[in-house]
Coordinates of C-alpha atoms in Angstrom, one line a residue:
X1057 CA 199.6 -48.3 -9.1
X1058 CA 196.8 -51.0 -7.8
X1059 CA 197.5 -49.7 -4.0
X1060 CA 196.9 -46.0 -4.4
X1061 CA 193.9 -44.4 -4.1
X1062 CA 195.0 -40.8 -4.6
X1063 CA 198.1 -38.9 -6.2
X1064 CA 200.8 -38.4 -4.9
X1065 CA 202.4 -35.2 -3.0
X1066 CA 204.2 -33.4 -5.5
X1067 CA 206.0 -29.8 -6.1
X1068 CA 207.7 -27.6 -8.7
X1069 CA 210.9 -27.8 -6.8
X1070 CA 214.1 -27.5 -9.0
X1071 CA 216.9 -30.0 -8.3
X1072 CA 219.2 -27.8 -7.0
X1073 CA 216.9 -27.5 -3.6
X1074 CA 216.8 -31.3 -3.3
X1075 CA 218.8 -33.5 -0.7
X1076 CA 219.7 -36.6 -2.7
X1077 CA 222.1 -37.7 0.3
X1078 CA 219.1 -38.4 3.0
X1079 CA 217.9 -42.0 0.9
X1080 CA 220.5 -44.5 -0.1
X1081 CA 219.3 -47.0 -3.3
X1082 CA 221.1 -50.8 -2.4
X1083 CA 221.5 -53.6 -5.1
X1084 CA 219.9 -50.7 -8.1
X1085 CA 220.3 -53.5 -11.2
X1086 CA 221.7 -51.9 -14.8
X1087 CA 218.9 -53.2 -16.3
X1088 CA 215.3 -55.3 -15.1
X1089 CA 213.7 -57.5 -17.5
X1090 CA 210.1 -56.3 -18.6
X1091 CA 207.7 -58.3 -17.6
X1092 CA 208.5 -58.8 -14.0
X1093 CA 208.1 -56.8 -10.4
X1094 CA 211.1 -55.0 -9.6
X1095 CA 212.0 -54.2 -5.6
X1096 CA 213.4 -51.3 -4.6
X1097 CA 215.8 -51.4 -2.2
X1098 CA 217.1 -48.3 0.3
X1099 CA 218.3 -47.5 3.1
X1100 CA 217.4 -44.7 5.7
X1101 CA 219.9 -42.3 6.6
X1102 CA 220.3 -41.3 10.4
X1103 CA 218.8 -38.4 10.8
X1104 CA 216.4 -38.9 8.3
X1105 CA 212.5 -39.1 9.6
X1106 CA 209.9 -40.3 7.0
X1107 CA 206.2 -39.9 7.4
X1108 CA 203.1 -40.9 6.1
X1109 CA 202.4 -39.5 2.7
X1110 CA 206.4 -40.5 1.2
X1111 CA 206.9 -42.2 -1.9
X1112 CA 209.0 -43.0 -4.2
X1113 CA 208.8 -43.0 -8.0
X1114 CA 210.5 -44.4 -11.2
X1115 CA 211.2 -41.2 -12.8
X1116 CA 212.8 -41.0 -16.7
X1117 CA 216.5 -39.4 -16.8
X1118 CA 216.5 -35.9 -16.9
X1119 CA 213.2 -35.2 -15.3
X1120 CA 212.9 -31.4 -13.7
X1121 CA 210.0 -31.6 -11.1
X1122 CA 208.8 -34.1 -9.4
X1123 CA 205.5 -33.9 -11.2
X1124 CA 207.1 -35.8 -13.9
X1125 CA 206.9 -39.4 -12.4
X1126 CA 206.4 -42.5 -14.1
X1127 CA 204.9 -44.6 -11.4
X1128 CA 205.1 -44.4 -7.7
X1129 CA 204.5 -46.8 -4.8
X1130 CA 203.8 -45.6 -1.0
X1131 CA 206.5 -46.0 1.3
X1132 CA 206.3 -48.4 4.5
X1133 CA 206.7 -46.5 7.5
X1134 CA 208.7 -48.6 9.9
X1135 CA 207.3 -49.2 13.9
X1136 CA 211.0 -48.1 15.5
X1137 CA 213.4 -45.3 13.4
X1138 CA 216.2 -45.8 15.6
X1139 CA 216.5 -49.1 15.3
X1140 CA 219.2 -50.1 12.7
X1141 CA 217.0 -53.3 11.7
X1142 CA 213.9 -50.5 9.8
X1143 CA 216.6 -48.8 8.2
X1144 CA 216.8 -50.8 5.9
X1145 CA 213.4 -51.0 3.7
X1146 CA 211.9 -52.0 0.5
X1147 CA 209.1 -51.2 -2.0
X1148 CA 208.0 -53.5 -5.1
X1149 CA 206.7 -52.6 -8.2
X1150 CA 204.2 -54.2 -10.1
X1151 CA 205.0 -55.5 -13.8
X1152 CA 202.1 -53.7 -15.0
X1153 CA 202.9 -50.2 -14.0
X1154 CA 206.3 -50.2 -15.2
X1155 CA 207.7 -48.6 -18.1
X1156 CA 207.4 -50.4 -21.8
X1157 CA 210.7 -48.6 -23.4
X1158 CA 214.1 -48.3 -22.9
X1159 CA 215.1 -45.2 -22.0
X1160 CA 216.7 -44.7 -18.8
X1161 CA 215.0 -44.4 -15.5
X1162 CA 216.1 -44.4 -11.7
X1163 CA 214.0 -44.3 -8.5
X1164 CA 213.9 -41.1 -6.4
X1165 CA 212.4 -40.7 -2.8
X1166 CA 210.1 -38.2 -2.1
X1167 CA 208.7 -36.9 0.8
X1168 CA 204.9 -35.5 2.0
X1169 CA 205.7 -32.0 1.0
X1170 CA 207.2 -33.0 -2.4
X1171 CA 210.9 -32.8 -1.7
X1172 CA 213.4 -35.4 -3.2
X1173 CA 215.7 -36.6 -1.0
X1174 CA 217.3 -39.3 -2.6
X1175 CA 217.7 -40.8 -6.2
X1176 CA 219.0 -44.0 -7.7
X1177 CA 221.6 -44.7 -10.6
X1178 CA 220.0 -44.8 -14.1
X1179 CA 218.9 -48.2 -14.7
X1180 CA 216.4 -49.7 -17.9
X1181 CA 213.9 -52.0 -19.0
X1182 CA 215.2 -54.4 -21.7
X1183 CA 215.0 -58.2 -22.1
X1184 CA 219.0 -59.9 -22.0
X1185 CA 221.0 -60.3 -25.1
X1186 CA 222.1 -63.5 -25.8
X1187 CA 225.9 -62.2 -26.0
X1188 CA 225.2 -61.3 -22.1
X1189 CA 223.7 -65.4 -21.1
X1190 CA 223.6 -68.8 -22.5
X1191 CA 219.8 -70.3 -22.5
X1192 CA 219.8 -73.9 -21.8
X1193 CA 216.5 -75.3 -22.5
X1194 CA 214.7 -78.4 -21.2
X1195 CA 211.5 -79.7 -21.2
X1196 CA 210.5 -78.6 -17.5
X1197 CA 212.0 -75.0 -19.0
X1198 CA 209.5 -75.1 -22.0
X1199 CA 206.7 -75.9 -20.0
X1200 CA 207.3 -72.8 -17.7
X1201 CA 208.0 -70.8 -20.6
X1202 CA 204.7 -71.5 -21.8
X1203 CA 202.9 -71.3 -18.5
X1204 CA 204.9 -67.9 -18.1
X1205 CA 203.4 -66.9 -21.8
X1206 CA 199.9 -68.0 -20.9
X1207 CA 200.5 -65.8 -17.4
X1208 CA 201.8 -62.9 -19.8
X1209 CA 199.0 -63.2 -22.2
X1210 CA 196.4 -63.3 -19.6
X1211 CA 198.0 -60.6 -18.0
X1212 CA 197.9 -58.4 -21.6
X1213 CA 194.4 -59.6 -21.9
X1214 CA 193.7 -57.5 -18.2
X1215 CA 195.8 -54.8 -19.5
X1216 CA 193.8 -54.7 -22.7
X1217 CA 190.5 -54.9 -20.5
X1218 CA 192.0 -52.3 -18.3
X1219 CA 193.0 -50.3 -21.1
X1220 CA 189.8 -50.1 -22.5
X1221 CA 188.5 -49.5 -19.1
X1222 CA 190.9 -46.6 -19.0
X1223 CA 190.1 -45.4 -22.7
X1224 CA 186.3 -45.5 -20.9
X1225 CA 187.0 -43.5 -18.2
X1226 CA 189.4 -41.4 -20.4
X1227 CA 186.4 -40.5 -22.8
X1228 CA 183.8 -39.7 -19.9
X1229 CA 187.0 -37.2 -18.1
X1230 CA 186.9 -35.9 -21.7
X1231 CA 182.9 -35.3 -21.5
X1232 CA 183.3 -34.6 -17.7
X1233 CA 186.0 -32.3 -19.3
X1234 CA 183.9 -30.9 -22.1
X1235 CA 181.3 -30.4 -19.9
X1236 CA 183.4 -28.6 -17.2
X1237 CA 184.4 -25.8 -20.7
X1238 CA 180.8 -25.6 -21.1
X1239 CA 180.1 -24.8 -17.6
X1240 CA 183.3 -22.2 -17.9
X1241 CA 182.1 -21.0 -20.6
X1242 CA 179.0 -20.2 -19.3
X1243 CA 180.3 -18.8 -16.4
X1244 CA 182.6 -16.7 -18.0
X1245 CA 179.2 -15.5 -19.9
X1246 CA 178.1 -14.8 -16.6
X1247 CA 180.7 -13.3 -15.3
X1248 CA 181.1 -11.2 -18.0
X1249 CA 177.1 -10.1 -17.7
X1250 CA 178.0 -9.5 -14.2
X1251 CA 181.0 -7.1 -14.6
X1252 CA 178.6 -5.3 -17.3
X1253 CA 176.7 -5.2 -15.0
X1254 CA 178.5 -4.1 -12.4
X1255 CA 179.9 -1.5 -14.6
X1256 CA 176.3 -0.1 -15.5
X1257 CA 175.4 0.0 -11.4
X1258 CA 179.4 1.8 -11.0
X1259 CA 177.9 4.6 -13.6
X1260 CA 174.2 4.5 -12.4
X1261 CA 175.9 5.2 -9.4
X1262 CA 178.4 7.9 -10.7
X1263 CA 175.3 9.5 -12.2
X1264 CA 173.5 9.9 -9.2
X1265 CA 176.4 10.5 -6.8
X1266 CA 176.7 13.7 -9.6
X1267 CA 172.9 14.3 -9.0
X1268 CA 173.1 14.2 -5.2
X1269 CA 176.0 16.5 -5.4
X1270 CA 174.0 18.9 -7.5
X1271 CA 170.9 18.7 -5.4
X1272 CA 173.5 19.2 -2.2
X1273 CA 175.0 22.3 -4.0
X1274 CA 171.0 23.5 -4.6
X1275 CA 170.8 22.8 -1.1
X1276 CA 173.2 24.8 -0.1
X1277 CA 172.1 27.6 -2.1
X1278 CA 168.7 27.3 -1.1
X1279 CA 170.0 27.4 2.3
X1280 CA 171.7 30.4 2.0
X1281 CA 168.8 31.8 0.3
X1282 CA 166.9 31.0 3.0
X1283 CA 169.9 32.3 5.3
X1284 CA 169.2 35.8 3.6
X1285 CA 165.0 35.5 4.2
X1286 CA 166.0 34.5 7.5
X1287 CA 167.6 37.9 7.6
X1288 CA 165.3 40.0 5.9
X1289 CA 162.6 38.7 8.5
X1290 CA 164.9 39.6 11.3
X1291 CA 165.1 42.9 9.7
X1292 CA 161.2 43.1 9.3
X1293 CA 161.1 41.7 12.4
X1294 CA 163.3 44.5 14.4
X1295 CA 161.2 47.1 12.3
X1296 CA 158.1 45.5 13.5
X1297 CA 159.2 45.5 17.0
X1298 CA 160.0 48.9 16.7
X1299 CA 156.7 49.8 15.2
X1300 CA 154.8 47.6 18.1
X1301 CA 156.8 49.2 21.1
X1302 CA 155.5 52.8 19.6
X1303 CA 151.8 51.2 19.6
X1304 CA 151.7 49.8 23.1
X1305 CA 154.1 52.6 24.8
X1306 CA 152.3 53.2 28.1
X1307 CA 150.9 49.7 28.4
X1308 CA 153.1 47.3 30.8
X1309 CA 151.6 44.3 29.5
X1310 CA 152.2 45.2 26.0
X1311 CA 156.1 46.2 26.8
X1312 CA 156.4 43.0 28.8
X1313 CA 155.5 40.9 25.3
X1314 CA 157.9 43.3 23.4
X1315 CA 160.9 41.9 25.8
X1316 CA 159.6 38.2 25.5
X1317 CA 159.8 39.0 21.9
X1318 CA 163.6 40.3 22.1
X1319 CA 164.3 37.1 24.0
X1320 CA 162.8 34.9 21.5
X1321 CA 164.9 37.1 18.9
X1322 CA 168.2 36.2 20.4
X1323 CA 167.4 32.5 20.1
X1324 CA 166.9 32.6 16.1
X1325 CA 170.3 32.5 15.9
X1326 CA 171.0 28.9 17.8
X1327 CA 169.2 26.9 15.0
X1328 CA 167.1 27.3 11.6
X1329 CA 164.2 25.0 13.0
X1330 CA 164.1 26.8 16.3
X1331 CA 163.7 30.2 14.0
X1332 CA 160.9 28.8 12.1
X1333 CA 159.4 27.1 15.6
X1334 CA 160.1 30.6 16.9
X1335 CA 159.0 32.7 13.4
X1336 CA 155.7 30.6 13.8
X1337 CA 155.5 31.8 17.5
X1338 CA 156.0 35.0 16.6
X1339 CA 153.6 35.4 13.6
X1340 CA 151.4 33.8 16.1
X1341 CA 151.7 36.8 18.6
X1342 CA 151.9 39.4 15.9
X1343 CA 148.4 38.4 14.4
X1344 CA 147.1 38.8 18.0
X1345 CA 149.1 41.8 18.4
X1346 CA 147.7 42.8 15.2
X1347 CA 143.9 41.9 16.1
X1348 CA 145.0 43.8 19.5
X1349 CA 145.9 46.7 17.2
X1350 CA 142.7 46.6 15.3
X1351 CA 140.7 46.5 18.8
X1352 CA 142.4 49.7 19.5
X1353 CA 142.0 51.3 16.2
X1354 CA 138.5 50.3 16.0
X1355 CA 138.2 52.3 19.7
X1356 CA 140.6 55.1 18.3
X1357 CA 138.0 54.9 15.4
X1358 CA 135.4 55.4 17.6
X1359 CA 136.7 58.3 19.7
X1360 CA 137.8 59.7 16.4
X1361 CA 134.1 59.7 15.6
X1362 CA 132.7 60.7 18.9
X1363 CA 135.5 63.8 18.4
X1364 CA 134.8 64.3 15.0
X1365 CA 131.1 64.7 16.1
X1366 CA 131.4 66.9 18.9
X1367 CA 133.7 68.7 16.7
X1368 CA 130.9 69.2 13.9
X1369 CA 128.5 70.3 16.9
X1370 CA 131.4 72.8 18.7
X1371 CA 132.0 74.2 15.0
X1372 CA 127.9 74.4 14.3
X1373 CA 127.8 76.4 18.3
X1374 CA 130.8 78.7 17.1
X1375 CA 128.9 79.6 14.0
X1376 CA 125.7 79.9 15.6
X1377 CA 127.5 82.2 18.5
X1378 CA 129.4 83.8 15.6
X1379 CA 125.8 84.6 14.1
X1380 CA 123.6 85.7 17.2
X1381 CA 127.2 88.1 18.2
X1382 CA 126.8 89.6 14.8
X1383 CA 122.8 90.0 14.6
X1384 CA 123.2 91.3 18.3
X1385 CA 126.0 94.1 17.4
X1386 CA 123.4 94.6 14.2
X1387 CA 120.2 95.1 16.3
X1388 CA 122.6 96.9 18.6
X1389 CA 123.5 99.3 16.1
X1390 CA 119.7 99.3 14.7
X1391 CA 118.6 100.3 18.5
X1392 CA 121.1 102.8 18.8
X1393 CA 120.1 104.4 15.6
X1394 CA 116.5 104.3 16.6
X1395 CA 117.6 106.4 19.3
X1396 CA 119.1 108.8 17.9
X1397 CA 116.2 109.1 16.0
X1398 CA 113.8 108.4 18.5
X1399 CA 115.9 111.5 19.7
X1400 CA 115.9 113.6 17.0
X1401 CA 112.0 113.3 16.6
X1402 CA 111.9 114.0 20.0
X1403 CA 113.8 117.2 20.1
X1404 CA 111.7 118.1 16.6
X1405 CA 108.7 117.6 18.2
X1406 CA 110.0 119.7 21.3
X1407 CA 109.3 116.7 23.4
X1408 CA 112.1 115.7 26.2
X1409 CA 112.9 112.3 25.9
X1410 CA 114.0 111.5 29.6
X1411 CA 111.2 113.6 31.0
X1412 CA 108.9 110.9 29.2
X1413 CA 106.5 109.4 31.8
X1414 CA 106.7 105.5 29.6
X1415 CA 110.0 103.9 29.0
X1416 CA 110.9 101.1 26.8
X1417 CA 110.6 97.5 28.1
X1418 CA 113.3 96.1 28.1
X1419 CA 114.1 92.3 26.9
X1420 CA 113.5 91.3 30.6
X1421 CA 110.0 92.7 31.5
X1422 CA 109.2 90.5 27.6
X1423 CA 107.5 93.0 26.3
X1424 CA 106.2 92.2 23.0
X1425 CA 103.9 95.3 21.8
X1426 CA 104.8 98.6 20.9
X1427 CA 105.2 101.4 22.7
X1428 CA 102.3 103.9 23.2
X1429 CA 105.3 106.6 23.4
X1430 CA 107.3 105.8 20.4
X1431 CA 106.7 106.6 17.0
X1432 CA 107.5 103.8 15.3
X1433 CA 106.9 101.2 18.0
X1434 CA 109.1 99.0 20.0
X1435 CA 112.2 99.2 18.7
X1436 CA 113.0 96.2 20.7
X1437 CA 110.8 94.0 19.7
X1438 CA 112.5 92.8 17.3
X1439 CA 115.4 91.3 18.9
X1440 CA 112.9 88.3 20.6
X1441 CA 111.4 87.9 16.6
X1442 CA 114.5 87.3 15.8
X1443 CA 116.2 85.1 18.5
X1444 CA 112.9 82.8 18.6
X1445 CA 113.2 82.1 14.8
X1446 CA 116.8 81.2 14.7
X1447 CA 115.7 78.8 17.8
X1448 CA 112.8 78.0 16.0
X1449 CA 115.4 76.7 12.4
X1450 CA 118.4 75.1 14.7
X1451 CA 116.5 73.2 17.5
X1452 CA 119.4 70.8 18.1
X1453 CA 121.2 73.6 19.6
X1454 CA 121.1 73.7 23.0
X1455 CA 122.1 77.3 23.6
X1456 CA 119.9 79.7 26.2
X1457 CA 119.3 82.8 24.4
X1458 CA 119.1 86.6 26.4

């Protein structure tokens, strides 16, 4: 095949989808000498188009595919199809290429997409018998029988050349080949690394999908859990509200924070970070609320005190009052005894009390001697001792004494 470059199209078509009717083979021989070109002769049915990549082939009787060709030889594509003059066309074959044996063979026509569609009549490669011709030899014959061996032999000596040529290229596609296994080989070592692997990232990632599933389900619990603080605080929440509205009943500004505080409330609900933004608020207005608180116990505290004190004082004036009421009913009863006995000395000395010339001074006039007129002195007197010294042992009471 010295005018090929490349292979030919072919295809694993079976016979029975081949059109052997569209390519007739002319003047097919029974048999063609080895040794010699052969032309192939055909002719190109009517409706029959050929293109560029046709061939045709010397396939060996009883081939299946079309992969199965001998040789081949590109076709001619002729300049006018219609005209009846490029129907008929013609191919050659070079000696070289064609078969050795003598099996039978026939040419089939092949087209660009590896279609046969048309075949020969079996034919062979064998020299003649001598039952089939008569040789008449000359001189002029011997000389071009010998010319013709020298032409063979020159002609085996290129195929020997080429065959070596061909064993050469046929051991470097066998390293090229060997090489190519090696290369598969170690890709296939790669490949199998790879799906290893692959396999151990598929698990690594099974393992942690199963660990981001059992964080989510924490998650999720933790969320709930959080759900139920978020609650609880509510609850503490309404209970402090209701606690702070009984601390700041009769203050206006201290109700109008309780409200703003029932609005915030109400917007817990839209989202968990706008509770904990509003939680923090809160805290935030509690802990003044709470330093508000301790303003007003430390005043309450204070009053308490200043109560507590005046208390103390109000209970030491009661039991100070409590005392000068009894030790004035006392004295009282002391004076009126003294009377009466003042009285009875009297009326045993046969002296007339009311016709007495001296009476007693009284508290007011501040008499503090005794009486000329009395036995046993002033019985008055007394009374001023004794309210002067309990001024005299409870100075911080600010009491005026009669």
């Amino acid at each position: 095949m010295e005018d090929t470059v490349e292979d030919p199209p072919t295809s694993a078509v079976l016979l029975d989808h081949c059109h052997f009717s569209q390519i007739i083979f002319n003047n097919v021989e029974k048999f063609y000498v080895p040794g010699g070109d052969v032309t192939c002769y055909y002719t190109l049915t009517q409706h029959f188009i050929p293109r560029r990549k046709d061939w045709i082939g010397i396939f060996r009787v009883g081939w299946k595919t079309t992969r199965e060709y001998y040789t081949f030889m590109w076709v001619n594509l002729p300049t006018d199809v219609q005209s009846e003059s490029t129907k008929e066309q013609e191919v050659q074959f070079k000696a070289y290429y064609l078969p050795k044996d003598d099996e039978y063979y026939q040419f089939c026509y092949v087209d660009q997409d590896g279609v046969v569609r048309g075949a020969s009549i079996p034919f062979q490669f064998r020299p003649e018998n001598e039952e089939d011709i008569l040789v008449v030899t000359t001189q002029g014959a011997v000389e071009e029988i010998e010319q013709h061996n020298s032409e063979l032999c020159k002609e085996n000596q290129e195929l020997k050349d080429s065959c070596v040529s061909l064993q050469k290229q046929n051991s470097d596609m066998q390293a090229e080949l060997q090489k190519k296994q090696e290369e598969l080989e170690t890709l296939k070592s790669i490949n199998k690394k790879l799906e290893q692997k692959v396999k151990e990232q598929e698990d690594s990632w099974e393992t942690e999908l199963l660990q981001l599933r059992v964080h989510n389900q924490k998650i999720a619990s933790e969320n709930e859990q959080m759900e139920v603080r978020v609650d609880q605080l509510q609850a503490q929440l309404l209970t402090q509200e209701k606690e702070m509205e009984k601390l700041v009943q009769g203050k206006q500004d201290k109700t109008q924070q309780l409200e703003h505080l029932k609005k915030e409330n109400d917007q817990l609900f839209l989202s968990l970070t706008e509770q904990r933004e509003y939680q923090r608020t809160l805290e935030q207005t509690v802990e003044e609320l709470k330093q508000k608180e301790a303003t007003a116990m430390e005043k309450q505290q204070e009053l308490m005190d200043q109560n507590l004190d005046l208390s103390k004082r109000l209970s030491e004036n009661k039991v100070i009052c409590s005392v000068l009421q009894k030790e004035k009913e006392r004295i009282e009863r002391e004076n009126d005894l003294l009377k009466r006995e003042n009285g009875r000395l009297m009326s045993y000395m046969g002296l007339d009390f009311d016709s007495l010339p001296y009476q007693v001074p009284t508290a007011d006039q501040g008499g503090t001697g005794q009486s000329p007129g009395l036995v046993y002195g002033n019985p008055y007197s007394g009374k001023t001792v004794c309210h002067l010294t309990l001024y005299q042992e409870m100075p911080h009471l600010h009491v005026k004494l009669c």
